[in-house]
Amino acid sequence: MGFRKNAAKLSPTEKQNFVNAVLTLKKTTLQGHKLSIYDEFVAIHLAVCYLTSGPGTGPNPPGNGAHNGPAFFPWHREFICRYEQALQSVDSSVSLPYWDWSSGNSSDTTQIFTDDFMGPPGSANIITAANDPSRSETGEVASGHFTTANGWIVNPALTPPGYGNALRRSTSLDTSDATWFKPAVAGVPKAFNDTDYNHFEPDIEGVPHGYIHLWMGGNMYFMTSPNDPIFFMHHANVDRLWAIWQQKYPGPANYNMPVVQGYYGHRIDDYMWPWDGGQSSPSMITDMMSCPSEDIRPFLPPFQPTDIVTPRMVLDHFSTCGRYDTDLIKLKEHIKVEIKENIKTEHKEIKENIKTEHKEIKENIKTEHKEIKEIEKTIQQEGKGFKEKDKDMERGNFGPVVDPVINDLINRVSTIENRLGTGRAFIKPDERPPVGKKTLNKSKRG
Amino acid sequence: MVLSEEVLYKNKKITIQIEKNKPHLYIDGKSIHVSYHEAADTYHTNYLGYERYSSLEELAKALIDNGRVQ
C-alpha cells in the first residue's frame, strides 16, 4: 500500500502517471456498462444524495447517505479508496495525492492548477456569476489535460441542463479570496478543537469542505462534483484531516458520538449505499439542477450483494486503505509492530529450519553409523578369512587356484609327493614306457 | 405532531413543515428536496450544492433569489 502525498510535492513523473491513470479511467467503459469507469463514480456520488428506500430502521428514513450526517467521513473515505483502487488497476505505482488547501501555503494550491497537472482555472466561454448556476463566474478549462480536445467530456446525463460538456471552473482560483477560501482554511484549526465526532464532522463538512467546493465553482458546485478530477484530491485532504483527528480520538468510541444521529447509513454498523447489498436504492432525481436525467439508476454500475461496507469497517484507514505521509505517529508505531512481527516470524522459521536440519543430521548419522557397522562387520569377516588363509599358507594349503592349468600341475605334484611318501613307484603302470621281458630275465641270472 | 408555517416571498408561497424532526419544504406547492444536519443544526438542499442554511425559510429564500424555483 503506497502513501498518499501532498499533490504539490509530486515529481513530474508521479504527476504524469497519475494524470494518465485518470484519463484512462475516463476513456474506459466496461462491457455492458453505460458510463465510463470514471463517470460511474460521478453517478454514484449523485445518487447517494437521493436515497429513498431502505430498511429505515434508524431514527430517520434513508436520505442523503453521504452528506449532512456522520457518514460523511466514512462514506467518502470508502469512495476515494475505490477510486484509488481503480487508478491502481491502470498503474499500480499511482496513489491518490491530497490537495492540501488547509496548509495556509498558497503554493500548495497554485502548484496544482497548472497545465502539466490538474489544469488551470476556467477561461473560455465565460458565464457571469449572476447567470451561472454555481453562483460564480466560471469558464471552460481550455488548456492542459482536462479539456474537451483531450477527451475530457462531462457526460450530459451528469451535468446541469445547459451547462455544456466541458469542464467548468471559477475563472479565479485566488487563494486570497475572503469569501470562501480563507474561511475554509480558518475553519480547520477551529474544528480541531472539537473533542467529539458530532461536532468535528459538521465543522469540517460545512465550512472548510463545503467552501472549497464553492470556491472552485463550476462543476465542483453540484452534487455531480466528481466531474472535476480535483474532487478526489480535495476529499483525500478532507479524509486526511479526519485521519489526523483520529490519531487523538481513535476507534469506534469516537464515531457518531456523543449522541447517535443521522439517517440510516450513518450509524456505525449501518450498511452504506451502494455497498449495502441492495438494502437502499436511489430515487428519481427531481431537482434537475444536478442532473437532467430524472432517473440516475440506469447509469449506475452493478453492485455485488456481498459487497458490504459499514462506517466501522473504514475507521482504521491505516490498515484498510489510504495511508498519508502525515500519518507519522501511526507510521512509527506501525513500523515497530511490523518489525516485531517480522522478527517473530523469522525467528519461528529459523527454529523450524534448525529443527528440520537437526532431524536430518541425526538421520544421516544413524544411516552412516549403520553403514560403518556393516563395513566393520565386513572387515571383520574378511579379516577372519585372511587369518584362515594365513594358516593355510603355513600348512602349504594355498587353497583353490583359479587357473585350471596351474591347478592341474599342483594336483600332479601332490600326487607325486603322496606316492613318494608311500614308496610306490610314482609312475603308474599304464604311464610306464614299454620295457621287454629279456631285460628282466638277465637281471635274475645276474 | 406536524409544525407548519407559511411565508410569502417575492410572490412565491413558502410552506415549511417539520414532522418528527424531518423537514419538508414546498415553494408554490412544489416539493423541494431538503435535508437537516442534526449535529450542525443546518439545512441543506441539493439545489444549492454545498451551501448550508440555519433555517428552512432562509434556504427557501435563497432558492427563490437564485432562480432555482420557477
Coordinates of C-alpha atoms in Angstrom, one line a residue:
Chain A
M1 CA 0.0 0.0 0.0
G2 CA 1.6 3.3 -1.1
F3 CA 1.4 6.6 0.7
R4 CA -0.8 9.5 -0.4
K5 CA 1.4 12.5 -0.8
N6 CA 0.9 16.3 -1.0
A7 CA -0.1 16.9 -4.6
A8 CA 2.1 20.0 -4.7
K9 CA 5.2 17.9 -3.9
L10 CA 4.8 15.2 -6.6
S11 CA 7.6 14.7 -9.1
P12 CA 6.9 15.3 -12.8
T13 CA 6.8 11.5 -13.3
E14 CA 4.4 11.0 -10.5
K15 CA 2.1 13.7 -11.8
Q16 CA 2.2 12.3 -15.3
N17 CA 1.5 8.8 -14.1
F18 CA -1.4 10.0 -12.0
V19 CA -2.9 12.1 -14.8
N20 CA -2.5 9.2 -17.3
A21 CA -4.4 6.8 -15.0
V22 CA -7.2 9.3 -14.5
L23 CA -7.5 9.9 -18.2
T24 CA -7.6 6.1 -18.8
L25 CA -10.5 5.7 -16.4
K26 CA -12.3 8.5 -18.2
K27 CA -11.9 6.8 -21.6
T28 CA -12.6 3.2 -20.5
T29 CA -16.1 1.8 -20.5
L30 CA -16.6 -1.7 -19.3
Q31 CA -18.6 -4.1 -21.3
G32 CA -22.3 -3.9 -20.5
H33 CA -21.9 -0.5 -18.7
K34 CA -23.5 2.7 -19.8
L35 CA -20.8 5.1 -18.4
S36 CA -17.0 5.1 -18.3
I37 CA -15.4 3.9 -15.1
Y38 CA -14.7 7.5 -14.2
D39 CA -18.2 8.7 -14.8
E40 CA -19.7 5.9 -12.8
F41 CA -18.0 7.5 -9.8
V42 CA -19.8 10.7 -10.7
A43 CA -23.2 8.9 -10.9
I44 CA -22.7 7.1 -7.6
H45 CA -21.9 10.4 -5.8
L46 CA -25.1 12.0 -7.2
A47 CA -27.3 9.0 -6.5
V48 CA -26.2 8.7 -2.9
C49 CA -27.8 12.1 -2.2
Y50 CA -31.2 10.8 -3.2
L51 CA -31.7 7.6 -1.3
T52 CA -35.3 6.8 -0.7
S53 CA -36.0 3.2 0.1
G54 CA -34.3 1.0 2.6
P55 CA -34.8 -0.6 5.9
G56 CA -35.4 2.8 7.6
T57 CA -34.8 1.1 10.9
G58 CA -32.9 4.1 12.2
P59 CA -34.3 7.2 13.8
N60 CA -34.9 8.6 10.3
P61 CA -35.6 7.1 7.0
P62 CA -32.8 7.0 4.4
G63 CA -31.9 10.3 2.8
N64 CA -28.5 11.6 1.9
G65 CA -26.3 8.7 2.5
A66 CA -23.0 10.6 2.3
H67 CA -23.7 14.2 3.4
N68 CA -25.1 16.2 6.2
G69 CA -24.6 13.4 8.7
P70 CA -22.0 11.3 10.5
A71 CA -21.4 9.1 7.4
F72 CA -19.9 12.0 5.5
F73 CA -16.4 10.9 6.5
P74 CA -16.6 7.1 6.3
W75 CA -18.6 7.2 3.1
H76 CA -16.1 9.5 1.3
R77 CA -13.2 7.5 2.7
E78 CA -14.5 4.4 1.0
F79 CA -15.5 6.3 -2.1
I80 CA -12.0 7.7 -2.7
C81 CA -10.5 4.3 -1.8
R82 CA -12.4 2.7 -4.6
Y83 CA -11.3 5.4 -6.9
E84 CA -7.7 4.9 -5.9
Q85 CA -8.0 1.2 -6.5
A86 CA -9.4 1.9 -10.0
L87 CA -6.4 4.1 -10.7
Q88 CA -4.1 1.4 -9.5
S89 CA -5.7 -1.1 -11.8
V90 CA -4.3 1.1 -14.5
D91 CA -1.0 1.9 -12.9
S92 CA 0.0 0.2 -9.7
S93 CA 2.5 2.8 -8.9
V94 CA -0.1 5.5 -8.5
S95 CA -1.5 6.7 -5.2
L96 CA -4.2 9.4 -4.8
P97 CA -2.4 12.6 -3.8
Y98 CA -4.1 15.1 -1.5
W99 CA -4.7 18.8 -2.2
D100 CA -3.5 20.5 1.0
W101 CA -5.7 23.6 0.7
S102 CA -5.7 23.6 4.6
S103 CA -2.0 24.3 5.0
G104 CA -2.2 28.1 4.6
N105 CA 0.6 27.9 2.0
S106 CA -0.7 29.3 -1.3
S107 CA 1.9 27.2 -3.2
D108 CA 0.2 24.0 -2.1
T109 CA -2.7 25.2 -4.2
T110 CA -1.2 27.2 -7.0
Q111 CA 1.3 24.5 -8.0
I112 CA -1.6 22.1 -8.7
F113 CA -3.7 24.1 -11.1
T114 CA -1.2 24.1 -13.9
D115 CA -1.3 22.8 -17.4
D116 CA 1.0 19.9 -16.7
F117 CA -1.1 18.7 -13.8
M118 CA -4.7 19.4 -12.8
G119 CA -5.3 22.2 -15.3
P120 CA -5.9 26.0 -14.9
P121 CA -8.9 27.9 -13.8
G122 CA -11.8 28.4 -16.3
S123 CA -11.1 30.8 -19.1
A124 CA -13.3 30.0 -22.2
N125 CA -17.0 30.6 -22.8
I126 CA -17.3 32.6 -19.6
I127 CA -20.7 32.7 -17.7
T128 CA -21.1 35.6 -15.2
A129 CA -21.9 34.9 -11.6
A130 CA -25.4 36.2 -12.0
N131 CA -26.1 33.7 -14.7
D132 CA -24.1 30.7 -13.6
P133 CA -26.0 28.2 -11.6
S134 CA -22.8 27.7 -9.5
R135 CA -23.1 31.3 -8.4
S136 CA -19.5 32.1 -9.5
E137 CA -18.1 33.5 -12.7
T138 CA -17.0 30.4 -14.5
G139 CA -15.2 29.4 -17.7
E140 CA -14.3 26.2 -19.5
V141 CA -10.9 24.8 -18.7
A142 CA -9.2 25.5 -22.0
S143 CA -5.7 24.1 -21.6
G144 CA -3.9 21.1 -20.0
H145 CA -5.1 17.5 -19.8
F146 CA -8.7 18.1 -18.9
T147 CA -10.0 19.8 -22.0
T148 CA -12.7 18.5 -24.4
A149 CA -10.0 18.4 -27.0
N150 CA -8.1 15.9 -24.9
G151 CA -11.2 13.8 -24.3
W152 CA -12.4 15.2 -21.0
I153 CA -16.1 15.3 -21.8
V154 CA -18.5 15.9 -19.0
N155 CA -21.3 13.5 -19.6
P156 CA -24.5 15.4 -20.5
A157 CA -26.5 13.0 -18.3
L158 CA -24.5 14.1 -15.3
T159 CA -24.4 17.9 -15.7
P160 CA -27.0 20.6 -15.1
P161 CA -29.0 21.4 -18.1
G162 CA -27.4 23.8 -20.5
Y163 CA -24.0 23.7 -18.7
G164 CA -22.2 22.1 -21.6
N165 CA -19.9 19.2 -21.8
A166 CA -16.6 21.0 -21.0
L167 CA -15.1 21.1 -17.5
R168 CA -16.0 24.4 -15.9
R169 CA -14.3 26.1 -13.0
S170 CA -14.2 29.5 -11.4
T171 CA -12.2 32.0 -13.5
S172 CA -10.3 33.0 -10.4
L173 CA -8.8 30.4 -8.1
D174 CA -7.4 33.0 -5.8
T175 CA -6.1 31.8 -2.5
S176 CA -6.5 35.3 -1.0
D177 CA -10.3 35.1 -1.6
A178 CA -12.0 36.1 1.6
T179 CA -15.5 34.7 0.8
W180 CA -14.7 31.0 0.5
F181 CA -11.0 30.1 0.5
K182 CA -9.7 32.0 3.6
P183 CA -12.7 31.0 5.8
A184 CA -12.2 27.4 4.6
V185 CA -8.6 27.4 5.8
A186 CA -9.5 29.2 9.1
G187 CA -12.2 26.6 9.8
V188 CA -9.7 23.7 10.1
P189 CA -8.0 24.6 13.4
K190 CA -11.4 25.6 14.9
A191 CA -12.6 22.1 14.0
F192 CA -9.6 20.5 15.6
N193 CA -10.6 22.0 19.0
D194 CA -13.7 19.7 18.9
T195 CA -13.4 16.7 21.2
D196 CA -16.4 14.8 19.9
Y197 CA -17.2 13.5 16.5
N198 CA -20.6 15.0 16.1
H199 CA -19.1 18.5 16.3
F200 CA -15.9 17.7 14.4
E201 CA -17.7 16.2 11.4
P202 CA -20.0 19.2 10.6
D203 CA -17.2 21.6 11.5
I204 CA -15.2 20.1 8.7
E205 CA -18.0 19.2 6.3
G206 CA -19.7 22.6 6.4
V207 CA -17.2 25.4 6.2
P208 CA -13.8 24.0 5.2
H209 CA -15.0 21.2 2.9
G210 CA -18.1 22.9 1.5
Y211 CA -16.5 26.3 1.0
I212 CA -13.7 24.7 -1.2
H213 CA -16.5 23.3 -3.4
L214 CA -18.0 26.8 -3.6
W215 CA -14.6 28.4 -4.2
M216 CA -13.9 26.1 -7.2
G217 CA -17.3 26.8 -8.6
G218 CA -18.4 25.3 -11.9
N219 CA -18.8 21.5 -11.8
M220 CA -17.5 21.3 -8.3
Y221 CA -20.5 23.2 -7.1
F222 CA -23.1 20.5 -7.8
M223 CA -23.7 17.0 -6.4
T224 CA -22.1 15.8 -9.7
S225 CA -18.8 17.5 -8.4
P226 CA -16.6 14.5 -9.2
N227 CA -16.9 15.7 -12.8
D228 CA -13.9 17.7 -11.9
P229 CA -11.0 15.4 -11.1
I230 CA -9.8 17.8 -8.4
F231 CA -12.8 16.4 -6.4
F232 CA -10.8 13.3 -5.3
M233 CA -7.7 15.2 -4.3
H234 CA -9.9 17.6 -2.3
H235 CA -11.6 14.7 -0.5
A236 CA -8.2 13.0 0.1
N237 CA -7.3 16.1 2.1
V238 CA -10.6 16.1 3.9
D239 CA -10.1 12.4 4.8
R240 CA -6.5 13.2 5.9
L241 CA -7.8 15.8 8.3
W242 CA -10.1 13.2 9.8
A243 CA -7.2 10.7 10.0
I244 CA -5.2 13.3 11.9
W245 CA -8.1 14.0 14.3
Q246 CA -8.4 10.2 14.7
Q247 CA -4.9 10.0 16.0
K248 CA -6.1 11.7 19.1
Y249 CA -9.6 10.3 19.1
P250 CA -9.4 6.9 17.5
G251 CA -11.8 3.9 17.0
P252 CA -15.5 3.2 17.2
A253 CA -15.8 5.0 20.5
N254 CA -15.1 8.3 18.7
Y255 CA -17.6 7.9 15.8
N256 CA -21.1 9.3 15.8
M257 CA -21.0 10.4 19.4
P258 CA -21.8 11.6 22.0
V259 CA -25.3 11.0 20.7
V260 CA -26.0 8.7 17.8
Q261 CA -27.5 10.7 14.9
G262 CA -28.4 10.6 11.3
Y263 CA -30.4 8.7 8.7
Y264 CA -29.9 5.0 8.1
G265 CA -26.5 4.5 6.7
H266 CA -24.9 6.9 9.2
R267 CA -24.7 4.8 12.3
I268 CA -21.6 2.7 12.9
D269 CA -22.9 -0.7 11.8
D270 CA -25.3 0.5 9.1
Y271 CA -24.6 -0.6 5.6
M272 CA -23.6 2.4 3.4
W273 CA -25.2 2.6 -0.1
P274 CA -24.1 1.4 -2.7
W275 CA -22.1 -1.1 -0.6
D276 CA -25.2 -2.3 1.2
G277 CA -26.3 -5.4 -0.6
G278 CA -29.3 -3.6 -2.1
Q279 CA -30.8 -2.5 1.2
S280 CA -31.4 1.0 -0.1
S281 CA -31.8 2.5 -3.5
P282 CA -31.7 5.9 -5.0
S283 CA -34.9 7.6 -6.2
M284 CA -35.6 9.7 -9.2
I285 CA -33.6 12.9 -9.3
T286 CA -36.1 15.7 -9.1
D287 CA -34.1 18.8 -8.8
M288 CA -32.9 19.0 -12.4
M289 CA -30.1 21.2 -11.3
S290 CA -27.7 18.3 -10.6
C291 CA -28.7 16.2 -13.4
P292 CA -31.0 16.5 -16.4
S293 CA -31.9 12.8 -16.3
E294 CA -34.6 12.1 -13.7
D295 CA -33.6 8.6 -13.2
I296 CA -29.9 8.0 -12.5
R297 CA -30.4 4.3 -11.8
P298 CA -29.8 3.1 -15.4
F299 CA -26.4 4.7 -15.4
L300 CA -25.2 3.1 -12.2
P301 CA -22.8 0.1 -12.4
P302 CA -23.9 -3.3 -11.0
F303 CA -23.2 -3.8 -7.3
Q304 CA -22.3 -7.1 -5.7
P305 CA -24.8 -8.2 -3.0
T306 CA -21.9 -9.3 -0.9
D307 CA -20.0 -6.0 -1.2
I308 CA -20.9 -4.6 2.2
V309 CA -19.2 -1.6 3.9
T310 CA -20.1 0.0 7.2
P311 CA -18.6 3.0 8.9
R312 CA -17.0 0.7 11.4
M313 CA -15.1 -1.1 8.7
V314 CA -13.3 2.0 7.5
L315 CA -12.4 3.7 10.8
D316 CA -8.9 2.4 10.6
H317 CA -7.7 3.9 7.3
F318 CA -4.1 2.8 8.0
S319 CA -4.9 -0.9 7.8
T320 CA -7.6 -0.7 5.1
C321 CA -7.0 2.0 2.5
G322 CA -5.2 5.2 2.2
R323 CA -2.1 6.0 4.2
Y324 CA -0.9 9.6 4.3
D325 CA 2.6 10.8 4.6
T326 CA 1.4 12.8 7.6
D327 CA 0.5 9.6 9.5
L328 CA 3.8 9.9 11.2
I329 CA 2.8 8.7 14.6
K330 CA 0.9 5.8 13.3
L331 CA 3.7 5.1 10.8
K332 CA 6.3 4.8 13.6
E333 CA 4.1 2.5 15.6
H334 CA 3.2 0.5 12.6
I335 CA 6.9 0.1 11.6
K336 CA 7.7 -1.0 15.1
V337 CA 4.9 -3.5 15.1
E338 CA 5.9 -4.7 11.6
I339 CA 9.5 -5.2 12.6
K340 CA 8.5 -7.1 15.7
E341 CA 6.2 -9.3 13.7
N342 CA 8.9 -9.9 11.1
I343 CA 11.4 -10.8 13.7
K344 CA 8.9 -13.2 15.3
T345 CA 8.1 -14.8 12.0
E346 CA 11.8 -15.1 11.0
H347 CA 12.7 -16.5 14.5
K348 CA 10.0 -19.1 14.2
E349 CA 11.2 -20.0 10.7
I350 CA 14.8 -20.3 11.8
K351 CA 13.7 -22.5 14.7
E352 CA 11.8 -24.7 12.4
N353 CA 14.7 -24.9 10.0
I354 CA 17.1 -25.8 12.8
K355 CA 14.7 -28.5 14.0
T356 CA 14.4 -30.0 10.5
E357 CA 18.1 -29.9 9.8
H358 CA 18.9 -31.4 13.2
K359 CA 16.5 -34.2 12.5
E360 CA 18.1 -34.7 9.1
I361 CA 21.6 -34.7 10.5
K362 CA 20.5 -37.3 13.1
E363 CA 19.1 -39.5 10.4
N364 CA 22.2 -39.1 8.4
I365 CA 24.4 -40.0 11.3
K366 CA 22.2 -43.0 12.1
T367 CA 22.5 -44.2 8.5
E368 CA 26.2 -43.6 8.3
H369 CA 26.7 -45.3 11.6
K370 CA 24.8 -48.3 10.3
E371 CA 26.9 -48.3 7.2
I372 CA 30.1 -48.1 9.2
K373 CA 29.0 -51.0 11.3
E374 CA 28.3 -53.0 8.2
I375 CA 31.8 -52.1 6.9
E376 CA 33.3 -53.1 10.2
K377 CA 31.5 -56.4 10.0
T378 CA 32.7 -57.0 6.5
I379 CA 36.2 -56.1 7.5
Q380 CA 36.0 -58.5 10.5
Q381 CA 34.7 -61.2 8.3
E382 CA 37.4 -60.6 5.7
G383 CA 40.0 -60.4 8.5
K384 CA 38.9 -63.8 9.7
G385 CA 39.1 -65.1 6.2
F386 CA 42.6 -63.7 5.8
K387 CA 43.7 -65.3 9.1
E388 CA 42.4 -68.7 7.8
K389 CA 44.3 -68.1 4.6
D390 CA 47.4 -67.3 6.5
K391 CA 47.1 -70.6 8.4
D392 CA 46.5 -72.4 5.2
M393 CA 49.6 -70.9 3.7
E394 CA 51.6 -72.0 6.7
R395 CA 50.3 -75.5 6.1
G396 CA 51.1 -75.2 2.5
N397 CA 47.5 -75.2 1.6
F398 CA 47.2 -72.5 -0.9
G399 CA 43.6 -73.0 -1.3
P400 CA 41.8 -73.4 -4.6
V401 CA 43.6 -72.0 -7.5
V402 CA 41.5 -70.4 -10.0
D403 CA 43.8 -71.1 -13.0
P404 CA 42.9 -74.7 -14.2
V405 CA 46.4 -75.4 -15.7
I406 CA 48.2 -74.4 -12.5
N407 CA 45.5 -76.3 -10.5
D408 CA 46.3 -79.4 -12.6
L409 CA 50.0 -79.1 -12.0
I410 CA 49.5 -78.7 -8.3
N411 CA 47.4 -81.8 -8.2
R412 CA 50.0 -83.8 -10.1
V413 CA 52.7 -82.5 -7.7
S414 CA 50.6 -83.5 -4.8
T415 CA 50.1 -86.9 -6.3
I416 CA 53.8 -87.4 -6.8
E417 CA 54.5 -86.3 -3.2
N418 CA 52.0 -88.7 -2.0
R419 CA 53.4 -91.6 -4.0
L420 CA 56.9 -90.8 -2.9
G421 CA 55.8 -90.9 0.6
T422 CA 54.3 -94.4 0.2
G423 CA 57.4 -95.9 -1.6
R424 CA 55.4 -97.0 -4.5
A425 CA 56.5 -96.2 -8.0
F426 CA 55.2 -92.8 -8.8
I427 CA 54.7 -93.6 -12.4
K428 CA 51.6 -95.6 -12.9
P429 CA 51.9 -98.9 -14.7
D430 CA 49.9 -97.6 -17.6
E431 CA 52.2 -94.5 -17.7
R432 CA 55.4 -96.5 -17.8
P433 CA 57.3 -96.6 -21.1
P434 CA 57.1 -100.1 -22.6
V435 CA 60.1 -102.5 -21.5
G436 CA 60.9 -106.0 -22.9
K437 CA 60.8 -109.5 -20.9
K438 CA 64.5 -110.5 -21.8
T439 CA 65.8 -107.5 -20.0
L440 CA 64.0 -108.6 -16.9
N441 CA 65.4 -112.3 -17.1
K442 CA 69.0 -111.1 -17.4
S443 CA 68.6 -109.3 -14.2
K444 CA 67.6 -112.6 -12.5
R445 CA 70.7 -114.7 -13.7
G446 CA 72.9 -111.7 -12.8
Chain B
M1 CA -47.3 16.4 15.5
V2 CA -46.6 18.5 12.4
L3 CA -45.3 22.0 12.7
S4 CA -46.4 24.1 9.7
E5 CA -45.5 27.6 8.6
E6 CA -46.3 29.7 5.5
V7 CA -44.4 32.7 4.2
L8 CA -44.9 34.8 1.1
Y9 CA -41.6 35.9 -0.5
K10 CA -41.3 37.6 -3.9
N11 CA -44.8 36.5 -4.9
K12 CA -43.9 32.9 -4.0
K13 CA -45.6 30.9 -1.2
I14 CA -43.1 29.1 1.0
T15 CA -44.6 26.3 3.1
I16 CA -42.5 24.8 5.8
Q17 CA -43.4 21.6 7.6
I18 CA -41.5 19.8 10.3
E19 CA -42.6 16.3 11.3
K20 CA -40.6 14.3 13.8
N21 CA -37.5 16.3 13.0
K22 CA -37.9 15.6 9.3
P23 CA -38.2 18.9 7.3
H24 CA -40.5 19.3 4.3
L25 CA -40.3 22.4 2.1
Y26 CA -42.8 23.5 -0.6
I27 CA -42.5 26.5 -2.8
D28 CA -45.7 27.3 -4.7
G29 CA -46.8 23.7 -3.9
K30 CA -43.7 22.1 -5.4
S31 CA -41.8 19.8 -3.0
I32 CA -38.2 20.7 -2.6
H33 CA -35.7 18.0 -1.6
V34 CA -34.1 19.2 1.7
S35 CA -32.1 17.6 4.5
Y36 CA -31.3 18.6 8.0
H37 CA -27.9 18.2 9.6
E38 CA -28.8 17.4 13.2
A39 CA -25.3 18.0 14.7
A40 CA -24.8 21.3 12.9
D41 CA -28.5 22.3 13.1
T42 CA -28.3 23.4 9.5
Y43 CA -30.5 22.8 6.4
H44 CA -29.3 21.8 3.0
T45 CA -30.7 21.2 -0.4
N46 CA -29.1 19.5 -3.4
Y47 CA -30.3 22.5 -5.5
L48 CA -27.7 24.7 -3.8
G49 CA -24.8 22.4 -3.8
Y50 CA -22.7 22.6 -0.7
E51 CA -24.3 25.6 1.0
R52 CA -25.9 25.4 4.4
Y53 CA -28.7 27.4 6.0
S54 CA -29.7 27.9 9.5
S55 CA -33.4 27.8 8.7
L56 CA -35.6 26.4 6.1
E57 CA -37.0 29.9 5.4
E58 CA -33.5 31.2 4.7
L59 CA -32.9 28.2 2.4
A60 CA -36.2 28.8 0.6
K61 CA -35.5 32.5 0.0
A62 CA -32.0 31.6 -1.3
L63 CA -33.6 29.2 -3.8
I64 CA -36.0 31.9 -5.0
D65 CA -33.3 34.5 -5.1
N66 CA -31.1 32.3 -7.3
G67 CA -33.8 31.3 -9.6
R68 CA -33.8 27.7 -8.7
V69 CA -37.5 27.6 -8.5
Q70 CA -39.5 28.7 -11.5

